[in-house]
Amino acid sequence: MIVKIDLNIKVGGAAGQGLQTTGMALSKTLKKSGFHVFATQYYLSRVRGGHNTFNIRISDSPIAAMTESVDLLLALDSQSIDKHLSEVDDGVVVVDADVVKVNSSSESIFHVPMLKIAKDVCGDKIYSNSVSMGAVIGLLCLDISYLEEILKASFKKKGEEIIQKNISAARAGYDYVKTNYPGGCKFAVSDPGKKEKMMLISGNDAVGLGALAAGVQFLAAYPMTPSTGVMTYVAANADKFNVVVEQAEDEIAALNMVLGASYAGARSMTTTSGGGFALMTEALGLAGITETPIVIFLCQRPGPATGLPTMTEQGDLQFVLTAAQGEFPRCILAPGTPEECFYLTAEAFNIADKYQIPVFVLSDQYLADSLFTSKRFDPSTITVKRYLLSDSELRTKKEKYKRYKLTPLGISPRALPGQKGVLVLSDSDEHDEFGHICEDAENRIKMNDKRMKKMEVLRDEISVAKIYGNPDAAISLIGWGSTYGPLAEVVDILKAQGKSVNLVHFTHIHPIPVEATRKLFSKAKKTVCVENNSTGQFARHLKLETDVKVTETILRYDGEPFSPEFIIAALKEKEVI
């Protein structure tokens, strides 16, 4: 038997074969067993057919990236073997050879008659996925009791009979492995013992949780992969948190609804992806000139047009930076972990309210759909700051209220329509301090300067990028958003090889504090920006904003995320290391 503390499990098959159910149940089981878990999905935009995978990595230490080798492949169709057998290094391929045509004589292939066992034990082939789960747990030398607990929780709404049949099927698969696999199992994976209080959560769910913790009151969106998970998460908890969730008829309506709700005083957000955001750009300009605070969760996927709707990319940064007519301030945050999804989403609402601007939470399919074991978030650290004028402040105000009053910081006092003794005016045309339409040139300059002044104030307050590794390293890898996990692992690998490498990772994308950012690279002899796009959008943004010029770029735009192996191979090819 092979002793391993770092294992990759891949479930392969076609849409409709239960990959997600199987992968989720195994991920939850392995997390419950005490392991750190990281899981990703590769799926095509179709209801049935095509080749999909669910990848699960487990370790006894924190992980946030998927590596390219496979230790255990659960193949639900022949395409999974044809495509991924080469990735299996001294591992095992579990397949029902009675059902799946196997075009290989590899010693790694282990036949488990899942369909026959399901029929014999439960009288129905639909339980074959539970047989496969039991077989996987058996090959890992783990106790099956944790899987049984997960199956009980997963099928509790189906009734006791269904629960017991699934458990019986899983036990039968487990017993088959113990009886028929040489030595009884393949991997001697020892129980970690101490069970940390960790949760298994996706990036999208963490964003939804952050919005709820920040006091979101209204969410309007039109479903669009891969952003929809945030809307459904908030909707599922709307009654508990007194949130109104509206599925709009399209993205144009969605953002305009959010603007109306925010204007009335509700903390409001929308969720979308690139194609949906394209429809929102006119309303974004309305938010800019009316200085209405909004939060936009934009989850990227490869474009242009529909592109690769179920895959990942970081190709919308330049679009978000410049979208809508005219010039007005905006803020862009890009989380890289579930913790950052939670806390940055909450921060986005406070920034929006303070500066009365649109704030983007920019994610992508990789982060949105991946599952991470994470420490429980602490909602008590989140402070809701609305920056609204109270009724008592309005009563004691000596001058007439001006919604767009010129102030040293560019931030005008914000009252809400309907507050006693105050008239709140707003207009999509250029306006004066009271909100009346005004086309005077001098007024235009003052109002435009007022709005843009907020960007410089925010730039001084925004968080600086974080360094992972030795601050004085000779080589600085640069990343933003979801590339954090793979890049941090690259730093660990190269450090163990004696290389002088660190990671400068950006979550606060725009605006960027100039001098503080330049200092981060003062010791680096080489800088390498790693991005999921073809033009180095962040590298260009960094040069434009701070005059930091990167030495090299490593770009990937095939719809798949980075792995540590991919990045290291590229660094060697470019002779950086």
Coordinates of C-alpha atoms in Angstrom, one line a residue:
M1 CA 0.0 0.0 0.0
I2 CA 1.1 3.6 -0.7
V3 CA 1.1 6.0 2.2
K4 CA 0.0 9.5 1.0
I5 CA -1.0 12.6 2.8
D6 CA -2.0 14.5 -0.3
L7 CA -4.5 12.8 -2.7
N8 CA -6.4 13.8 -5.8
I9 CA -9.7 12.1 -6.7
K10 CA -11.3 12.7 -10.0
V11 CA -14.9 11.7 -10.9
G12 CA -15.5 11.6 -14.6
G13 CA -18.6 11.1 -16.7
A14 CA -21.3 12.8 -18.7
A15 CA -23.8 15.4 -17.5
G16 CA -26.8 13.5 -16.1
Q17 CA -24.8 10.7 -14.5
G18 CA -24.8 12.2 -11.0
L19 CA -21.3 13.6 -10.9
Q20 CA -22.1 16.6 -8.8
T21 CA -24.1 14.5 -6.3
T22 CA -21.3 12.0 -6.0
G23 CA -18.6 14.6 -5.8
M24 CA -20.4 16.7 -3.2
A25 CA -21.1 13.7 -1.0
L26 CA -17.5 12.5 -1.2
S27 CA -16.2 16.1 -0.5
K28 CA -18.5 16.4 2.6
T29 CA -17.5 12.9 3.8
L30 CA -13.8 13.6 3.5
K31 CA -14.2 17.0 5.2
K32 CA -16.1 15.3 8.0
S33 CA -13.3 12.7 8.3
G34 CA -11.1 15.7 9.2
F35 CA -9.2 16.4 6.0
H36 CA -8.6 19.7 4.3
V37 CA -10.6 19.5 1.1
F38 CA -10.4 21.5 -2.2
A39 CA -12.8 20.6 -5.0
T40 CA -13.4 22.0 -8.5
Q41 CA -15.8 21.2 -11.2
Y42 CA -15.4 21.1 -15.0
Y43 CA -18.7 21.0 -16.8
L44 CA -20.1 21.8 -20.2
S45 CA -23.2 24.0 -20.9
R46 CA -25.6 21.1 -21.6
V47 CA -28.1 19.2 -19.5
R48 CA -27.0 15.7 -20.6
G49 CA -23.9 14.4 -22.3
G50 CA -20.5 15.9 -22.8
H51 CA -17.5 15.2 -20.7
N52 CA -17.6 16.6 -17.1
T53 CA -15.3 16.1 -14.1
F54 CA -15.5 16.7 -10.4
N55 CA -12.0 16.9 -8.8
I56 CA -11.4 16.5 -5.1
R57 CA -8.0 17.1 -3.4
I58 CA -7.5 16.1 0.2
S59 CA -4.6 16.8 2.6
D60 CA -3.7 17.0 6.2
S61 CA -2.8 20.7 5.7
P62 CA -4.6 23.6 4.1
I63 CA -4.9 23.6 0.3
A64 CA -6.5 25.9 -2.2
A65 CA -5.4 24.6 -5.6
M66 CA -5.8 21.5 -7.7
T67 CA -2.8 19.6 -9.0
E68 CA -2.7 17.8 -12.3
S69 CA -1.9 14.2 -11.3
V70 CA -4.7 11.8 -10.3
D71 CA -4.5 9.2 -7.6
L72 CA -8.0 7.8 -7.9
L73 CA -10.2 8.0 -10.9
L74 CA -13.9 7.1 -10.7
A75 CA -14.8 6.6 -14.3
L76 CA -18.5 6.6 -15.1
D77 CA -18.0 6.5 -18.9
S78 CA -15.3 5.3 -21.3
Q79 CA -14.3 8.9 -22.2
S80 CA -13.1 9.4 -18.7
I81 CA -10.6 6.6 -19.1
D82 CA -9.6 7.7 -22.5
K83 CA -9.0 11.3 -21.4
H84 CA -7.6 10.8 -17.9
L85 CA -5.8 7.5 -17.6
S86 CA -2.5 9.2 -18.5
E87 CA -2.9 11.4 -15.4
V88 CA -3.1 8.4 -13.1
D89 CA 0.3 7.8 -11.6
D90 CA 0.5 4.6 -9.6
G91 CA -3.1 5.1 -8.7
V92 CA -6.3 3.2 -9.4
V93 CA -9.2 3.6 -11.9
V94 CA -12.6 2.5 -10.5
V95 CA -14.9 1.5 -13.3
D96 CA -17.9 -0.8 -13.9
A97 CA -16.5 -2.7 -16.8
D98 CA -19.9 -4.4 -17.3
V99 CA -21.4 -1.1 -18.3
V100 CA -18.4 1.0 -19.5
K101 CA -16.3 0.0 -22.4
V102 CA -12.7 -0.1 -21.3
N103 CA -10.2 0.4 -24.1
S104 CA -7.1 -0.2 -22.0
S105 CA -5.3 -3.1 -20.3
S106 CA -3.7 -0.9 -17.7
E107 CA -3.0 -2.5 -14.3
S108 CA -4.5 0.6 -12.7
I109 CA -8.0 -0.4 -13.7
F110 CA -10.2 -2.0 -11.0
H111 CA -13.6 -3.4 -11.9
V112 CA -16.4 -2.8 -9.5
P113 CA -19.8 -4.1 -10.7
M114 CA -21.7 -1.1 -9.4
L115 CA -24.8 -1.6 -11.5
K116 CA -25.1 -5.3 -10.5
I117 CA -24.5 -4.6 -6.8
A118 CA -27.1 -1.8 -6.8
K119 CA -29.7 -4.1 -8.4
D120 CA -28.8 -7.1 -6.1
V121 CA -28.7 -5.1 -2.9
C122 CA -31.4 -2.4 -3.5
G123 CA -33.3 -3.7 -6.5
D124 CA -32.6 -0.6 -8.6
K125 CA -29.7 0.7 -10.7
I126 CA -30.2 4.3 -9.4
Y127 CA -28.2 3.3 -6.3
S128 CA -25.1 2.6 -8.3
N129 CA -23.6 6.0 -7.4
S130 CA -23.8 5.2 -3.7
V131 CA -22.0 1.9 -4.5
S132 CA -19.3 3.9 -6.2
M133 CA -18.9 6.3 -3.1
G134 CA -18.5 3.3 -0.8
A135 CA -15.9 1.9 -3.2
V136 CA -13.9 5.1 -3.1
I137 CA -14.0 5.3 0.7
G138 CA -12.9 1.7 0.9
L139 CA -9.9 2.3 -1.4
L140 CA -8.9 5.2 0.9
C141 CA -8.9 2.8 3.9
L142 CA -11.3 5.1 5.7
D143 CA -14.2 4.3 8.1
I144 CA -17.5 4.3 6.2
S145 CA -19.4 5.8 9.1
Y146 CA -18.8 9.3 7.9
L147 CA -20.2 8.6 4.5
E148 CA -23.3 7.0 6.1
E149 CA -23.8 10.2 8.1
I150 CA -23.6 12.3 4.9
L151 CA -26.1 10.0 3.0
K152 CA -28.5 10.3 5.9
A153 CA -28.4 14.1 5.8
S154 CA -28.6 14.1 2.0
F155 CA -31.6 11.9 1.7
K156 CA -33.5 12.8 4.9
K157 CA -36.4 14.4 2.9
K158 CA -36.8 11.2 0.8
G159 CA -37.7 9.1 3.8
E160 CA -36.1 6.3 5.8
E161 CA -36.4 3.6 3.2
I162 CA -34.4 5.7 0.6
I163 CA -31.8 6.5 3.2
Q164 CA -31.3 2.9 4.2
K165 CA -31.1 1.7 0.6
N166 CA -28.4 4.3 -0.2
I167 CA -26.4 3.3 2.9
S168 CA -26.8 -0.4 2.0
A169 CA -25.5 0.3 -1.5
A170 CA -22.5 2.3 -0.1
R171 CA -21.7 -0.5 2.3
A172 CA -21.9 -3.1 -0.5
G173 CA -19.4 -1.1 -2.6
Y174 CA -17.1 -0.7 0.4
D175 CA -17.3 -4.4 1.2
Y176 CA -16.6 -5.3 -2.4
V177 CA -13.3 -3.3 -2.3
K178 CA -12.3 -4.8 1.0
T179 CA -12.8 -8.3 -0.4
N180 CA -11.6 -8.0 -3.9
Y181 CA -8.8 -5.3 -4.0
P182 CA -5.4 -6.6 -3.2
G183 CA -4.6 -5.8 0.4
G184 CA -8.2 -4.6 1.0
C185 CA -7.5 -1.0 0.0
K186 CA -5.2 1.2 -2.1
F187 CA -4.2 4.2 0.0
A188 CA -3.4 4.0 3.7
V189 CA -4.9 7.4 4.5
S190 CA -4.8 7.8 8.3
D191 CA -7.6 9.6 10.1
P192 CA -6.2 13.1 11.0
G193 CA -7.6 12.6 14.5
K194 CA -8.3 16.1 15.6
K195 CA -11.4 17.3 13.9
E196 CA -11.1 21.1 13.3
K197 CA -14.2 23.2 13.2
M198 CA -14.1 23.8 9.5
M199 CA -16.8 24.3 7.0
L200 CA -17.0 23.3 3.3
I201 CA -18.1 26.3 1.3
S202 CA -18.0 27.6 -2.3
G203 CA -16.9 31.1 -3.3
N204 CA -20.4 32.0 -4.4
D205 CA -22.0 30.9 -1.1
A206 CA -19.3 32.9 0.8
V207 CA -20.2 36.0 -1.2
G208 CA -23.9 35.4 -0.4
L209 CA -23.1 35.0 3.3
G210 CA -21.0 38.2 3.2
A211 CA -23.9 40.1 1.7
L212 CA -26.3 38.8 4.4
A213 CA -23.8 39.7 7.2
A214 CA -23.5 43.2 5.7
G215 CA -27.3 43.7 5.9
V216 CA -28.3 43.5 2.2
Q217 CA -32.0 44.3 2.0
F218 CA -32.7 44.0 -1.8
L219 CA -31.2 41.9 -4.5
A220 CA -32.4 41.9 -8.1
A221 CA -30.8 39.8 -10.8
Y222 CA -31.3 37.8 -13.9
P223 CA -29.8 34.3 -13.7
M224 CA -26.5 33.9 -15.5
T225 CA -23.8 31.3 -15.0
P226 CA -21.6 31.4 -13.0
S227 CA -23.0 34.2 -10.8
T228 CA -26.4 32.6 -10.1
G229 CA -25.3 30.8 -6.9
V230 CA -25.1 34.1 -5.0
M231 CA -28.7 35.0 -5.9
T232 CA -30.0 31.6 -5.0
Y233 CA -28.1 31.5 -1.7
V234 CA -29.5 34.9 -0.6
A235 CA -33.0 33.9 -1.8
A236 CA -32.8 30.7 0.2
N237 CA -32.1 32.7 3.3
A238 CA -34.2 35.8 2.5
D239 CA -37.0 35.1 5.0
K240 CA -34.5 34.7 7.9
F241 CA -32.7 38.0 7.0
N242 CA -35.7 40.0 5.8
V243 CA -34.3 40.4 2.3
V244 CA -36.3 41.0 -0.9
V245 CA -35.0 39.0 -3.8
E246 CA -36.4 39.7 -7.3
Q247 CA -35.6 37.7 -10.4
A248 CA -35.9 40.5 -13.0
E249 CA -36.9 40.0 -16.6
D250 CA -33.5 41.0 -17.8
E251 CA -30.2 42.6 -16.6
I252 CA -31.3 46.1 -17.7
A253 CA -34.3 45.9 -15.3
A254 CA -32.2 44.2 -12.6
L255 CA -29.7 47.1 -12.1
N256 CA -32.4 49.7 -12.5
M257 CA -34.4 48.0 -9.7
V258 CA -31.3 48.0 -7.6
L259 CA -30.8 51.7 -8.2
G260 CA -34.4 52.5 -7.2
A261 CA -34.1 50.4 -4.0
S262 CA -30.8 52.0 -3.1
Y263 CA -32.1 55.5 -3.8
A264 CA -34.9 54.7 -1.3
G265 CA -32.4 53.7 1.3
A266 CA -32.1 49.9 1.0
R267 CA -28.7 48.2 0.9
S268 CA -28.9 46.7 -2.6
M269 CA -26.9 44.5 -5.0
T270 CA -27.1 42.6 -8.3
T271 CA -25.3 39.6 -9.6
T272 CA -24.3 38.9 -13.2
S273 CA -21.6 37.8 -15.6
G274 CA -20.0 39.6 -18.5
G275 CA -22.8 39.3 -21.0
G276 CA -25.4 40.4 -18.5
F277 CA -23.2 43.3 -17.3
A278 CA -23.0 44.5 -20.9
L279 CA -26.7 45.2 -20.6
M280 CA -26.2 47.1 -17.3
T281 CA -23.8 49.7 -18.5
E282 CA -26.3 52.5 -19.1
A283 CA -27.7 52.0 -15.6
L284 CA -24.2 52.0 -14.3
G285 CA -23.8 55.5 -15.7
L286 CA -27.0 56.5 -13.9
A287 CA -25.5 55.3 -10.7
G288 CA -22.4 57.4 -11.4
I289 CA -24.1 60.7 -12.0
T290 CA -26.8 60.3 -9.3
E291 CA -24.1 59.1 -6.8
T292 CA -26.3 56.1 -5.8
P293 CA -24.4 53.4 -3.9
I294 CA -24.7 49.9 -5.4
V295 CA -22.8 46.6 -5.2
I296 CA -22.4 44.6 -8.4
F297 CA -21.2 41.0 -8.1
L298 CA -19.7 40.1 -11.5
C299 CA -18.5 36.5 -11.9
Q300 CA -16.3 36.2 -15.0
R301 CA -16.4 33.6 -17.7
P302 CA -14.6 33.5 -21.1
G303 CA -16.1 35.8 -23.8
P304 CA -16.7 37.4 -26.1
A305 CA -20.5 36.9 -26.5
T306 CA -21.5 33.6 -24.9
G307 CA -17.9 32.3 -25.2
L308 CA -17.4 29.4 -22.8
P309 CA -20.3 29.9 -20.4
T310 CA -19.3 27.2 -17.8
M311 CA -15.5 27.8 -17.7
T312 CA -13.3 30.4 -16.1
E313 CA -11.3 33.5 -17.1
Q314 CA -10.2 36.9 -15.8
G315 CA -11.1 38.7 -19.0
D316 CA -13.5 41.4 -17.9
L317 CA -11.2 43.6 -15.8
Q318 CA -10.7 46.3 -18.5
F319 CA -14.4 46.2 -19.3
V320 CA -15.4 46.8 -15.6
L321 CA -12.7 49.6 -15.3
T322 CA -14.2 51.6 -18.2
A323 CA -17.8 50.5 -18.6
A324 CA -20.5 53.2 -19.0
Q325 CA -20.5 56.6 -20.6
G326 CA -18.4 59.4 -19.2
E327 CA -16.1 59.5 -16.2
F328 CA -17.1 58.7 -12.6
P329 CA -15.5 56.9 -9.6
R330 CA -15.9 53.2 -9.0
C331 CA -14.2 50.6 -6.8
I332 CA -13.2 47.0 -7.7
L333 CA -12.6 44.3 -5.2
A334 CA -11.4 40.8 -6.3
P335 CA -11.5 38.1 -3.6
G336 CA -9.2 35.0 -3.9
T337 CA -10.5 32.8 -1.1
P338 CA -13.8 32.1 0.6
E339 CA -12.7 34.2 3.5
E340 CA -12.1 37.1 1.2
C341 CA -15.4 36.5 -0.6
F342 CA -17.1 36.9 2.8
Y343 CA -15.2 39.9 4.2
L344 CA -14.7 41.8 1.0
T345 CA -18.4 41.6 0.0
A346 CA -19.3 43.1 3.4
E347 CA -16.6 45.8 2.8
A348 CA -18.0 46.5 -0.6
F349 CA -21.3 47.7 0.9
N350 CA -19.6 50.0 3.4
I351 CA -17.4 51.5 0.6
A352 CA -20.5 52.0 -1.6
D353 CA -22.4 53.8 1.1
K354 CA -19.5 56.0 2.3
Y355 CA -18.5 57.2 -1.2
Q356 CA -21.9 56.9 -2.9
I357 CA -20.4 54.9 -5.8
P358 CA -20.8 51.6 -7.6
V359 CA -18.6 48.9 -6.1
F360 CA -17.7 45.7 -7.9
V361 CA -17.0 42.3 -6.4
L362 CA -15.1 40.7 -9.2
S363 CA -14.9 36.9 -9.2
D364 CA -14.8 34.1 -11.7
Q365 CA -16.2 30.6 -12.3
Y366 CA -13.1 28.9 -10.7
L367 CA -13.6 30.6 -7.4
A368 CA -17.4 30.7 -7.6
D369 CA -17.8 26.9 -8.0
S370 CA -14.8 25.6 -6.1
L371 CA -15.3 24.1 -2.6
F372 CA -12.9 24.9 0.2
T373 CA -12.5 23.8 3.7
S374 CA -12.4 27.1 5.6
K375 CA -12.5 28.3 9.2
R376 CA -15.8 29.7 10.2
F377 CA -16.3 33.3 9.4
D378 CA -16.8 35.8 12.2
P379 CA -19.8 38.1 11.5
S380 CA -19.1 40.0 14.7
T381 CA -16.1 41.6 13.0
I382 CA -18.4 43.2 10.4
T383 CA -19.7 46.6 11.1
V384 CA -22.5 48.0 9.0
K385 CA -21.9 51.7 8.2
R386 CA -24.6 53.5 6.3
Y387 CA -23.3 57.1 6.3
L388 CA -26.9 58.5 6.2
L389 CA -28.1 61.7 7.7
S390 CA -30.3 61.0 10.7
D391 CA -33.7 62.8 11.3
S392 CA -32.1 64.6 14.3
E393 CA -29.2 65.9 12.1
L394 CA -31.7 67.2 9.5
R395 CA -33.8 68.9 12.2
T396 CA -30.7 70.8 13.5
K397 CA -29.4 71.7 10.0
K398 CA -29.3 75.5 9.5
E399 CA -28.9 75.6 5.7
K400 CA -31.2 74.2 3.1
Y401 CA -30.4 70.6 2.2
K402 CA -28.3 70.1 -0.9
R403 CA -28.1 66.5 -2.1
Y404 CA -25.0 67.2 -4.2
K405 CA -23.3 69.7 -1.9
L406 CA -19.7 70.6 -2.8
T407 CA -17.5 69.4 0.0
P408 CA -13.7 69.1 0.5
L409 CA -13.7 65.3 0.1
G410 CA -16.3 65.3 -2.7
I411 CA -18.8 63.3 -0.5
S412 CA -22.1 65.0 -0.2
P413 CA -24.5 64.5 2.8
R414 CA -27.0 61.8 1.9
A415 CA -30.6 62.0 3.1
L416 CA -33.4 59.7 1.9
P417 CA -36.6 60.6 0.1
G418 CA -39.4 60.9 2.6
Q419 CA -37.4 62.1 5.5
K420 CA -39.2 64.9 7.3
G421 CA -38.3 68.4 6.4
V422 CA -36.1 67.6 3.5
L423 CA -36.5 67.5 -0.3
V424 CA -34.2 65.0 -2.1
L425 CA -33.8 65.7 -5.8
S426 CA -31.9 63.6 -8.3
D427 CA -31.5 63.7 -12.0
S428 CA -29.6 61.8 -14.8
D429 CA -28.7 65.1 -16.4
E430 CA -25.9 67.2 -15.0
H431 CA -27.3 69.1 -12.0
D432 CA -26.4 71.7 -9.4
E433 CA -25.9 71.1 -5.7
F434 CA -29.7 70.8 -5.1
G435 CA -30.2 68.3 -7.9
H436 CA -31.8 70.6 -10.5
I437 CA -30.7 70.2 -14.1
C438 CA -27.9 72.6 -14.9
E439 CA -26.0 72.8 -18.2
D440 CA -23.7 75.7 -17.1
A441 CA -20.1 75.0 -17.9
E442 CA -18.7 76.2 -14.6
N443 CA -21.2 74.0 -12.7
R444 CA -20.3 71.0 -14.9
I445 CA -16.6 71.4 -14.0
K446 CA -17.4 71.7 -10.3
M447 CA -19.7 68.7 -10.2
N448 CA -17.4 66.5 -12.3
D449 CA -14.4 67.4 -10.0
K450 CA -16.5 66.8 -6.9
R451 CA -17.3 63.2 -8.1
M452 CA -13.8 62.4 -9.2
K453 CA -12.3 63.8 -5.9
K454 CA -13.8 60.8 -4.1
M455 CA -11.5 58.5 -6.0
E456 CA -8.4 60.1 -4.6
V457 CA -9.8 60.0 -1.0
L458 CA -10.6 56.3 -1.5
R459 CA -7.2 55.6 -3.0
D460 CA -5.6 56.8 0.3
E461 CA -7.8 54.5 2.4
I462 CA -7.9 51.4 0.3
S463 CA -5.9 48.3 1.4
V464 CA -2.5 47.5 -0.1
A465 CA -1.7 44.2 -1.7
K466 CA -0.5 41.5 0.6
I467 CA 2.8 39.7 0.4
Y468 CA 3.0 35.9 0.8
G469 CA 6.5 34.7 1.5
N470 CA 9.7 36.6 2.0
P471 CA 9.2 40.4 1.4
D472 CA 12.8 40.7 0.2
A473 CA 12.6 37.9 -2.4
A474 CA 14.4 38.4 -5.7
I475 CA 11.4 37.2 -7.8
S476 CA 7.8 38.5 -7.1
L477 CA 4.9 36.7 -8.6
I478 CA 1.9 39.0 -9.1
G479 CA -1.7 37.7 -8.9
W480 CA -5.2 39.0 -8.4
G481 CA -8.4 37.3 -7.4
S482 CA -8.8 33.6 -7.8
T483 CA -5.1 32.9 -8.7
Y484 CA -4.1 33.1 -5.0
G485 CA -4.3 29.4 -4.2
P486 CA -2.2 28.1 -7.1
L487 CA 0.4 31.0 -6.7
A488 CA 0.8 30.5 -3.0
E489 CA 1.5 26.8 -3.5
V490 CA 4.0 27.7 -6.2
V491 CA 5.8 29.9 -3.6
D492 CA 5.9 27.1 -1.1
I493 CA 7.2 24.6 -3.7
L494 CA 9.9 26.9 -4.9
K495 CA 10.9 28.0 -1.4
A496 CA 11.5 24.3 -0.5
Q497 CA 13.8 24.2 -3.6
G498 CA 15.8 27.1 -2.3
K499 CA 14.4 29.7 -4.7
S500 CA 13.9 33.3 -3.6
V501 CA 10.3 33.9 -4.6
N502 CA 7.3 35.6 -3.1
L503 CA 3.7 36.5 -4.1
V504 CA 2.2 40.0 -4.2
H505 CA -1.5 39.3 -4.4
F506 CA -4.1 42.1 -5.1
T507 CA -7.6 42.0 -3.8
H508 CA -8.3 45.7 -4.0
I509 CA -7.9 46.3 -7.7
H510 CA -9.1 49.8 -8.2
P511 CA -8.1 52.3 -7.1
I512 CA -4.6 51.2 -6.2
P513 CA -2.5 53.1 -3.6
V514 CA 0.5 54.2 -5.7
E515 CA 3.4 54.7 -3.3
A516 CA 2.6 51.8 -1.0
T517 CA 2.3 49.5 -4.0
R518 CA 5.6 50.6 -5.5
K519 CA 7.4 49.8 -2.2
L520 CA 6.2 46.2 -2.5
F521 CA 8.4 45.7 -5.5
S522 CA 11.4 47.7 -4.3
K523 CA 13.6 44.5 -3.7
A524 CA 12.4 42.4 -6.6
K525 CA 14.7 41.8 -9.5
K526 CA 12.1 40.1 -11.6
T527 CA 8.3 40.4 -11.5
V528 CA 5.9 38.0 -13.2
C529 CA 2.2 38.7 -13.5
V530 CA 0.0 35.5 -13.7
E531 CA -3.5 36.0 -15.2
N532 CA -6.4 34.1 -16.7
N533 CA -6.6 36.2 -19.9
S534 CA -4.7 36.7 -23.1
T535 CA -3.6 40.3 -22.9
G536 CA -2.3 40.8 -19.3
Q537 CA -5.1 43.1 -18.3
F538 CA -4.0 43.6 -14.7
A539 CA -0.3 44.0 -15.7
R540 CA -1.4 46.8 -17.9
H541 CA -3.6 48.3 -15.2
L542 CA -0.7 48.1 -12.7
K543 CA 1.6 49.9 -15.1
L544 CA -1.0 52.6 -15.9
E545 CA -1.9 53.3 -12.2
T546 CA 1.5 52.9 -10.4
D547 CA 4.2 52.8 -13.2
V548 CA 5.2 49.3 -12.0
K549 CA 6.2 47.4 -15.1
V550 CA 6.2 43.6 -14.9
T551 CA 9.1 41.7 -16.3
E552 CA 7.1 38.7 -17.6
T553 CA 3.5 37.6 -17.9
I554 CA 2.1 34.0 -17.6
L555 CA -1.3 34.0 -19.3
R556 CA -3.9 31.2 -19.6
Y557 CA -7.1 31.6 -21.6
D558 CA -8.3 28.1 -22.5
G559 CA -11.1 28.2 -20.0
E560 CA -9.3 26.3 -17.3
P561 CA -7.7 27.6 -14.1
F562 CA -4.0 27.6 -13.2
S563 CA -2.4 24.7 -11.5
P564 CA 0.9 25.0 -9.6
E565 CA 2.5 22.7 -12.2
F566 CA 1.4 24.9 -15.1
I567 CA 2.9 28.0 -13.5
I568 CA 6.2 26.4 -12.6
A569 CA 6.6 25.0 -16.1
A570 CA 5.9 28.4 -17.5
L571 CA 8.5 30.0 -15.1
K572 CA 11.1 27.5 -16.3
E573 CA 10.2 28.1 -20.0
K574 CA 10.6 31.8 -19.6
E575 CA 13.9 31.2 -17.7
V576 CA 12.7 33.1 -14.6
I577 CA 13.8 30.2 -12.3

